[in-house]
């Protein structure tokens, strides 16, 4: 009987210690949190070259913070990585320029970035003609 009560007491002590440790973690994260609500964030600045991992700096009153960020290396540099667009389908090929065009409408501006409402993108027309007959080859021959 004494062994049971001793184990129960030990279990209660462990539970109380774990609960206290959880409170300390919550208090520490609250101390790190800023009370400032009007943060102004700059653009993502890559650590090297013009894409990849980097940081963005934010200011609010007399506080400054740095956040990690990433600029994809295949991103359209003229839009900026903080401007997200919804693009429509590619238009037809222009015989005069040899280019296809499509437009994108601003979906989201991250970190209060200055973004254009509508952007236009072009790419060279494909010289290959896609045919659906390749997929049908071999069917029906059993």
PDB file of N, CA, C and O in Angstrom, residues 77-130:
ATOM      1  N   UNK A  77      11.389  38.719 -61.882  1.00  0.00           N
ATOM      2  CA  UNK A  77      11.978  39.774 -61.057  1.00  0.00           C
ATOM      3  C   UNK A  77      11.232  41.103 -61.160  1.00  0.00           C
ATOM      4  O   UNK A  77      11.207  41.878 -60.239  1.00  0.00           O
ATOM      5  N   UNK A  78      10.594  41.344 -62.306  1.00  0.00           N
ATOM      6  CA  UNK A  78       9.921  42.636 -62.430  1.00  0.00           C
ATOM      7  C   UNK A  78       8.666  42.726 -61.566  1.00  0.00           C
ATOM      8  O   UNK A  78       8.205  43.796 -61.255  1.00  0.00           O
ATOM      9  N   UNK A  79       8.097  41.586 -61.130  1.00  0.00           N
ATOM     10  CA  UNK A  79       6.930  41.622 -60.250  1.00  0.00           C
ATOM     11  C   UNK A  79       7.339  41.723 -58.797  1.00  0.00           C
ATOM     12  O   UNK A  79       6.612  42.272 -57.991  1.00  0.00           O
ATOM     13  N   UNK A  80       8.455  41.145 -58.432  1.00  0.00           N
ATOM     14  CA  UNK A  80       8.846  41.073 -57.035  1.00  0.00           C
ATOM     15  C   UNK A  80       8.225  39.840 -56.397  1.00  0.00           C
ATOM     16  O   UNK A  80       7.143  39.401 -56.780  1.00  0.00           O
ATOM     17  N   UNK A  81       8.888  39.263 -55.454  1.00  0.00           N
ATOM     18  CA  UNK A  81       8.418  38.024 -54.825  1.00  0.00           C
ATOM     19  C   UNK A  81       7.261  38.277 -53.859  1.00  0.00           C
ATOM     20  O   UNK A  81       6.604  37.335 -53.443  1.00  0.00           O
ATOM     21  N   UNK A  82       6.993  39.523 -53.510  1.00  0.00           N
ATOM     22  CA  UNK A  82       5.938  39.826 -52.550  1.00  0.00           C
ATOM     23  C   UNK A  82       4.600  40.149 -53.208  1.00  0.00           C
ATOM     24  O   UNK A  82       3.634  40.440 -52.535  1.00  0.00           O
ATOM     25  N   UNK A  83       4.549  40.104 -54.530  1.00  0.00           N
ATOM     26  CA  UNK A  83       3.315  40.378 -55.267  1.00  0.00           C
ATOM     27  C   UNK A  83       2.834  39.071 -55.889  1.00  0.00           C
ATOM     28  O   UNK A  83       3.530  38.481 -56.708  1.00  0.00           O
ATOM     29  N   UNK A  84       1.657  38.619 -55.498  1.00  0.00           N
ATOM     30  CA  UNK A  84       1.107  37.363 -56.005  1.00  0.00           C
ATOM     31  C   UNK A  84      -0.037  37.675 -56.964  1.00  0.00           C
ATOM     32  O   UNK A  84      -0.948  38.428 -56.628  1.00  0.00           O
ATOM     33  N   UNK A  85       0.015  37.077 -58.172  1.00  0.00           N
ATOM     34  CA  UNK A  85      -0.966  37.348 -59.216  1.00  0.00           C
ATOM     35  C   UNK A  85      -1.704  36.088 -59.630  1.00  0.00           C
ATOM     36  O   UNK A  85      -1.161  34.988 -59.555  1.00  0.00           O
ATOM     37  N   UNK A  86      -2.936  36.263 -60.086  1.00  0.00           N
ATOM     38  CA  UNK A  86      -3.708  35.174 -60.694  1.00  0.00           C
ATOM     39  C   UNK A  86      -3.684  35.435 -62.196  1.00  0.00           C
ATOM     40  O   UNK A  86      -4.173  36.448 -62.670  1.00  0.00           O
ATOM     41  N   UNK A  87      -3.076  34.482 -62.923  1.00  0.00           N
ATOM     42  CA  UNK A  87      -2.901  34.655 -64.358  1.00  0.00           C
ATOM     43  C   UNK A  87      -3.984  33.929 -65.133  1.00  0.00           C
ATOM     44  O   UNK A  87      -4.430  32.847 -64.744  1.00  0.00           O
ATOM     45  N   UNK A  88      -4.395  34.531 -66.254  1.00  0.00           N
ATOM     46  CA  UNK A  88      -5.332  33.870 -67.148  1.00  0.00           C
ATOM     47  C   UNK A  88      -4.539  32.975 -68.094  1.00  0.00           C
ATOM     48  O   UNK A  88      -3.309  32.933 -68.023  1.00  0.00           O
ATOM     49  N   UNK A  89      -5.219  32.275 -68.980  1.00  0.00           N
ATOM     50  CA  UNK A  89      -4.549  31.383 -69.922  1.00  0.00           C
ATOM     51  C   UNK A  89      -3.742  32.180 -70.945  1.00  0.00           C
ATOM     52  O   UNK A  89      -4.039  33.349 -71.216  1.00  0.00           O
ATOM     53  N   UNK A  90      -2.751  31.517 -71.542  1.00  0.00           N
ATOM     54  CA  UNK A  90      -1.945  32.159 -72.575  1.00  0.00           C
ATOM     55  C   UNK A  90      -2.818  32.452 -73.795  1.00  0.00           C
ATOM     56  O   UNK A  90      -3.643  31.633 -74.178  1.00  0.00           O
ATOM     57  N   UNK A  91      -2.600  33.622 -74.386  1.00  0.00           N
ATOM     58  CA  UNK A  91      -3.312  33.986 -75.612  1.00  0.00           C
ATOM     59  C   UNK A  91      -2.688  33.294 -76.806  1.00  0.00           C
ATOM     60  O   UNK A  91      -1.722  32.539 -76.686  1.00  0.00           O
ATOM     61  N   UNK A  92      -3.230  33.574 -77.960  1.00  0.00           N
ATOM     62  CA  UNK A  92      -2.708  32.977 -79.185  1.00  0.00           C
ATOM     63  C   UNK A  92      -1.361  33.574 -79.554  1.00  0.00           C
ATOM     64  O   UNK A  92      -0.939  34.610 -79.040  1.00  0.00           O
ATOM     65  N   UNK A  93      -0.684  32.912 -80.473  1.00  0.00           N
ATOM     66  CA  UNK A  93       0.637  33.352 -80.912  1.00  0.00           C
ATOM     67  C   UNK A  93       0.497  34.507 -81.906  1.00  0.00           C
ATOM     68  O   UNK A  93      -0.283  34.423 -82.854  1.00  0.00           O
ATOM     69  N   UNK A  94       1.234  35.565 -81.694  1.00  0.00           N
ATOM     70  CA  UNK A  94       1.246  36.687 -82.624  1.00  0.00           C
ATOM     71  C   UNK A  94       2.236  36.388 -83.746  1.00  0.00           C
ATOM     72  O   UNK A  94       3.416  36.146 -83.492  1.00  0.00           O
ATOM     73  N   UNK A  95       1.750  36.395 -84.984  1.00  0.00           N
ATOM     74  CA  UNK A  95       2.618  36.109 -86.130  1.00  0.00           C
ATOM     75  C   UNK A  95       3.659  37.213 -86.319  1.00  0.00           C
ATOM     76  O   UNK A  95       4.769  36.954 -86.775  1.00  0.00           O
ATOM     77  N   UNK A  96       3.333  38.439 -85.913  1.00  0.00           N
ATOM     78  CA  UNK A  96       4.257  39.574 -86.088  1.00  0.00           C
ATOM     79  C   UNK A  96       5.433  39.496 -85.118  1.00  0.00           C
ATOM     80  O   UNK A  96       6.575  39.714 -85.490  1.00  0.00           O
ATOM     81  N   UNK A  97       5.149  39.194 -83.842  1.00  0.00           N
ATOM     82  CA  UNK A  97       6.206  39.208 -82.827  1.00  0.00           C
ATOM     83  C   UNK A  97       6.741  37.824 -82.502  1.00  0.00           C
ATOM     84  O   UNK A  97       7.844  37.700 -81.965  1.00  0.00           O
ATOM     85  N   UNK A  98       5.953  36.777 -82.754  1.00  0.00           N
ATOM     86  CA  UNK A  98       6.362  35.429 -82.387  1.00  0.00           C
ATOM     87  C   UNK A  98       6.249  35.181 -80.889  1.00  0.00           C
ATOM     88  O   UNK A  98       6.920  34.318 -80.343  1.00  0.00           O
ATOM     89  N   UNK A  99       5.377  35.952 -80.213  1.00  0.00           N
ATOM     90  CA  UNK A  99       5.217  35.854 -78.759  1.00  0.00           C
ATOM     91  C   UNK A  99       3.775  35.574 -78.378  1.00  0.00           C
ATOM     92  O   UNK A  99       2.842  35.983 -79.077  1.00  0.00           O
ATOM     93  N   UNK A 100       3.595  34.901 -77.233  1.00  0.00           N
ATOM     94  CA  UNK A 100       2.293  34.721 -76.602  1.00  0.00           C
ATOM     95  C   UNK A 100       2.231  35.694 -75.435  1.00  0.00           C
ATOM     96  O   UNK A 100       3.249  36.011 -74.829  1.00  0.00           O
ATOM     97  N   UNK A 101       1.030  36.144 -75.088  1.00  0.00           N
ATOM     98  CA  UNK A 101       0.865  37.090 -73.982  1.00  0.00           C
ATOM     99  C   UNK A 101      -0.244  36.609 -73.056  1.00  0.00           C
ATOM    100  O   UNK A 101      -1.194  35.979 -73.505  1.00  0.00           O
ATOM    101  N   UNK A 102      -0.096  36.927 -71.781  1.00  0.00           N
ATOM    102  CA  UNK A 102      -1.185  36.729 -70.821  1.00  0.00           C
ATOM    103  C   UNK A 102      -1.075  37.789 -69.745  1.00  0.00           C
ATOM    104  O   UNK A 102      -0.010  38.359 -69.507  1.00  0.00           O
ATOM    105  N   UNK A 103      -2.200  38.042 -69.070  1.00  0.00           N
ATOM    106  CA  UNK A 103      -2.198  39.057 -68.016  1.00  0.00           C
ATOM    107  C   UNK A 103      -2.481  38.412 -66.675  1.00  0.00           C
ATOM    108  O   UNK A 103      -3.057  37.327 -66.595  1.00  0.00           O
ATOM    109  N   UNK A 104      -2.063  39.102 -65.637  1.00  0.00           N
ATOM    110  CA  UNK A 104      -2.304  38.642 -64.275  1.00  0.00           C
ATOM    111  C   UNK A 104      -2.880  39.770 -63.443  1.00  0.00           C
ATOM    112  O   UNK A 104      -2.463  40.920 -63.570  1.00  0.00           O
ATOM    113  N   UNK A 105      -3.857  39.436 -62.610  1.00  0.00           N
ATOM    114  CA  UNK A 105      -4.492  40.418 -61.731  1.00  0.00           C
ATOM    115  C   UNK A 105      -3.986  40.181 -60.315  1.00  0.00           C
ATOM    116  O   UNK A 105      -3.901  39.037 -59.857  1.00  0.00           O
ATOM    117  N   UNK A 106      -3.643  41.250 -59.619  1.00  0.00           N
ATOM    118  CA  UNK A 106      -3.097  41.167 -58.263  1.00  0.00           C
ATOM    119  C   UNK A 106      -4.047  40.404 -57.347  1.00  0.00           C
ATOM    120  O   UNK A 106      -5.225  40.715 -57.252  1.00  0.00           O
ATOM    121  N   UNK A 107      -3.522  39.356 -56.725  1.00  0.00           N
ATOM    122  CA  UNK A 107      -4.292  38.533 -55.795  1.00  0.00           C
ATOM    123  C   UNK A 107      -3.947  38.910 -54.362  1.00  0.00           C
ATOM    124  O   UNK A 107      -4.815  39.008 -53.511  1.00  0.00           O
ATOM    125  N   UNK A 108      -2.644  39.147 -54.098  1.00  0.00           N
ATOM    126  CA  UNK A 108      -2.208  39.412 -52.733  1.00  0.00           C
ATOM    127  C   UNK A 108      -0.890  40.183 -52.749  1.00  0.00           C
ATOM    128  O   UNK A 108       0.001  39.854 -53.514  1.00  0.00           O
ATOM    129  N   UNK A 109      -0.792  41.211 -51.931  1.00  0.00           N
ATOM    130  CA  UNK A 109       0.456  41.953 -51.746  1.00  0.00           C
ATOM    131  C   UNK A 109       0.961  41.653 -50.340  1.00  0.00           C
ATOM    132  O   UNK A 109       0.354  42.054 -49.353  1.00  0.00           O
ATOM    133  N   UNK A 110       2.058  40.906 -50.250  1.00  0.00           N
ATOM    134  CA  UNK A 110       2.607  40.530 -48.955  1.00  0.00           C
ATOM    135  C   UNK A 110       3.414  41.675 -48.360  1.00  0.00           C
ATOM    136  O   UNK A 110       4.091  42.408 -49.082  1.00  0.00           O
ATOM    137  N   UNK A 111       3.351  41.803 -47.042  1.00  0.00           N
ATOM    138  CA  UNK A 111       4.146  42.798 -46.309  1.00  0.00           C
ATOM    139  C   UNK A 111       3.960  44.211 -46.855  1.00  0.00           C
ATOM    140  O   UNK A 111       4.895  44.989 -46.962  1.00  0.00           O
ATOM    141  N   UNK A 112       2.735  44.545 -47.242  1.00  0.00           N
ATOM    142  CA  UNK A 112       2.397  45.889 -47.742  1.00  0.00           C
ATOM    143  C   UNK A 112       3.272  46.302 -48.920  1.00  0.00           C
ATOM    144  O   UNK A 112       3.638  47.463 -49.061  1.00  0.00           O
ATOM    145  N   UNK A 113       3.616  45.367 -49.784  1.00  0.00           N
ATOM    146  CA  UNK A 113       4.460  45.666 -50.942  1.00  0.00           C
ATOM    147  C   UNK A 113       3.698  46.536 -51.937  1.00  0.00           C
ATOM    148  O   UNK A 113       2.475  46.471 -52.032  1.00  0.00           O
ATOM    149  N   UNK A 114       4.423  47.371 -52.656  1.00  0.00           N
ATOM    150  CA  UNK A 114       3.843  48.190 -53.703  1.00  0.00           C
ATOM    151  C   UNK A 114       3.780  47.349 -54.972  1.00  0.00           C
ATOM    152  O   UNK A 114       4.804  47.050 -55.566  1.00  0.00           O
ATOM    153  N   UNK A 115       2.578  46.947 -55.384  1.00  0.00           N
ATOM    154  CA  UNK A 115       2.403  46.041 -56.518  1.00  0.00           C
ATOM    155  C   UNK A 115       1.495  46.673 -57.564  1.00  0.00           C
ATOM    156  O   UNK A 115       0.572  47.413 -57.217  1.00  0.00           O
ATOM    157  N   UNK A 116       1.745  46.345 -58.816  1.00  0.00           N
ATOM    158  CA  UNK A 116       0.858  46.791 -59.887  1.00  0.00           C
ATOM    159  C   UNK A 116      -0.410  45.955 -59.834  1.00  0.00           C
ATOM    160  O   UNK A 116      -0.362  44.767 -59.531  1.00  0.00           O
ATOM    161  N   UNK A 117      -1.549  46.568 -60.157  1.00  0.00           N
ATOM    162  CA  UNK A 117      -2.820  45.844 -60.138  1.00  0.00           C
ATOM    163  C   UNK A 117      -2.880  44.783 -61.235  1.00  0.00           C
ATOM    164  O   UNK A 117      -3.383  43.698 -61.035  1.00  0.00           O
ATOM    165  N   UNK A 118      -2.370  45.113 -62.426  1.00  0.00           N
ATOM    166  CA  UNK A 118      -2.381  44.187 -63.557  1.00  0.00           C
ATOM    167  C   UNK A 118      -0.996  44.151 -64.181  1.00  0.00           C
ATOM    168  O   UNK A 118      -0.370  45.192 -64.359  1.00  0.00           O
ATOM    169  N   UNK A 119      -0.514  42.951 -64.492  1.00  0.00           N
ATOM    170  CA  UNK A 119       0.781  42.798 -65.151  1.00  0.00           C
ATOM    171  C   UNK A 119       0.591  41.951 -66.412  1.00  0.00           C
ATOM    172  O   UNK A 119      -0.349  41.166 -66.519  1.00  0.00           O
ATOM    173  N   UNK A 120       1.497  42.129 -67.364  1.00  0.00           N
ATOM    174  CA  UNK A 120       1.457  41.381 -68.613  1.00  0.00           C
ATOM    175  C   UNK A 120       2.775  40.645 -68.795  1.00  0.00           C
ATOM    176  O   UNK A 120       3.836  41.191 -68.517  1.00  0.00           O
ATOM    177  N   UNK A 121       2.679  39.400 -69.253  1.00  0.00           N
ATOM    178  CA  UNK A 121       3.855  38.563 -69.444  1.00  0.00           C
ATOM    179  C   UNK A 121       3.836  38.040 -70.873  1.00  0.00           C
ATOM    180  O   UNK A 121       2.774  37.747 -71.423  1.00  0.00           O
ATOM    181  N   UNK A 122       5.030  37.932 -71.464  1.00  0.00           N
ATOM    182  CA  UNK A 122       5.134  37.349 -72.799  1.00  0.00           C
ATOM    183  C   UNK A 122       6.137  36.208 -72.763  1.00  0.00           C
ATOM    184  O   UNK A 122       7.008  36.159 -71.897  1.00  0.00           O
ATOM    185  N   UNK A 123       5.980  35.295 -73.712  1.00  0.00           N
ATOM    186  CA  UNK A 123       6.959  34.226 -73.882  1.00  0.00           C
ATOM    187  C   UNK A 123       6.959  33.830 -75.351  1.00  0.00           C
ATOM    188  O   UNK A 123       5.965  34.037 -76.064  1.00  0.00           O
ATOM    189  N   UNK A 124       8.068  33.278 -75.824  1.00  0.00           N
ATOM    190  CA  UNK A 124       8.136  32.866 -77.228  1.00  0.00           C
ATOM    191  C   UNK A 124       7.110  31.768 -77.522  1.00  0.00           C
ATOM    192  O   UNK A 124       6.823  30.923 -76.680  1.00  0.00           O
ATOM    193  N   UNK A 125       6.588  31.801 -78.743  1.00  0.00           N
ATOM    194  CA  UNK A 125       5.648  30.760 -79.168  1.00  0.00           C
ATOM    195  C   UNK A 125       6.389  29.438 -79.328  1.00  0.00           C
ATOM    196  O   UNK A 125       7.559  29.414 -79.694  1.00  0.00           O
ATOM    197  N   UNK A 126       5.695  28.366 -79.045  1.00  0.00           N
ATOM    198  CA  UNK A 126       6.285  27.040 -79.189  1.00  0.00           C
ATOM    199  C   UNK A 126       6.373  26.685 -80.672  1.00  0.00           C
ATOM    200  O   UNK A 126       5.438  26.897 -81.434  1.00  0.00           O
ATOM    201  N   UNK A 127       7.512  26.149 -81.071  1.00  0.00           N
ATOM    202  CA  UNK A 127       7.664  25.760 -82.469  1.00  0.00           C
ATOM    203  C   UNK A 127       7.109  24.360 -82.706  1.00  0.00           C
ATOM    204  O   UNK A 127       6.872  23.958 -83.833  1.00  0.00           O
ATOM    205  N   UNK A 128       6.892  23.614 -81.613  1.00  0.00           N
ATOM    206  CA  UNK A 128       6.343  22.264 -81.728  1.00  0.00           C
ATOM    207  C   UNK A 128       4.821  22.318 -81.769  1.00  0.00           C
ATOM    208  O   UNK A 128       4.197  23.119 -81.089  1.00  0.00           O
ATOM    209  N   UNK A 129       4.238  21.450 -82.544  1.00  0.00           N
ATOM    210  CA  UNK A 129       2.786  21.334 -82.583  1.00  0.00           C
ATOM    211  C   UNK A 129       2.413  20.072 -81.817  1.00  0.00           C
ATOM    212  O   UNK A 129       2.847  18.976 -82.172  1.00  0.00           O
ATOM    213  N   UNK A 130       1.648  20.255 -80.767  1.00  0.00           N
ATOM    214  CA  UNK A 130       1.261  19.113 -79.949  1.00  0.00           C
ATOM    215  C   UNK A 130       0.131  18.366 -80.649  1.00  0.00           C
ATOM    216  O   UNK A 130      -0.832  18.964 -81.112  1.00  0.00           O
TER     217      UNK A 130
END
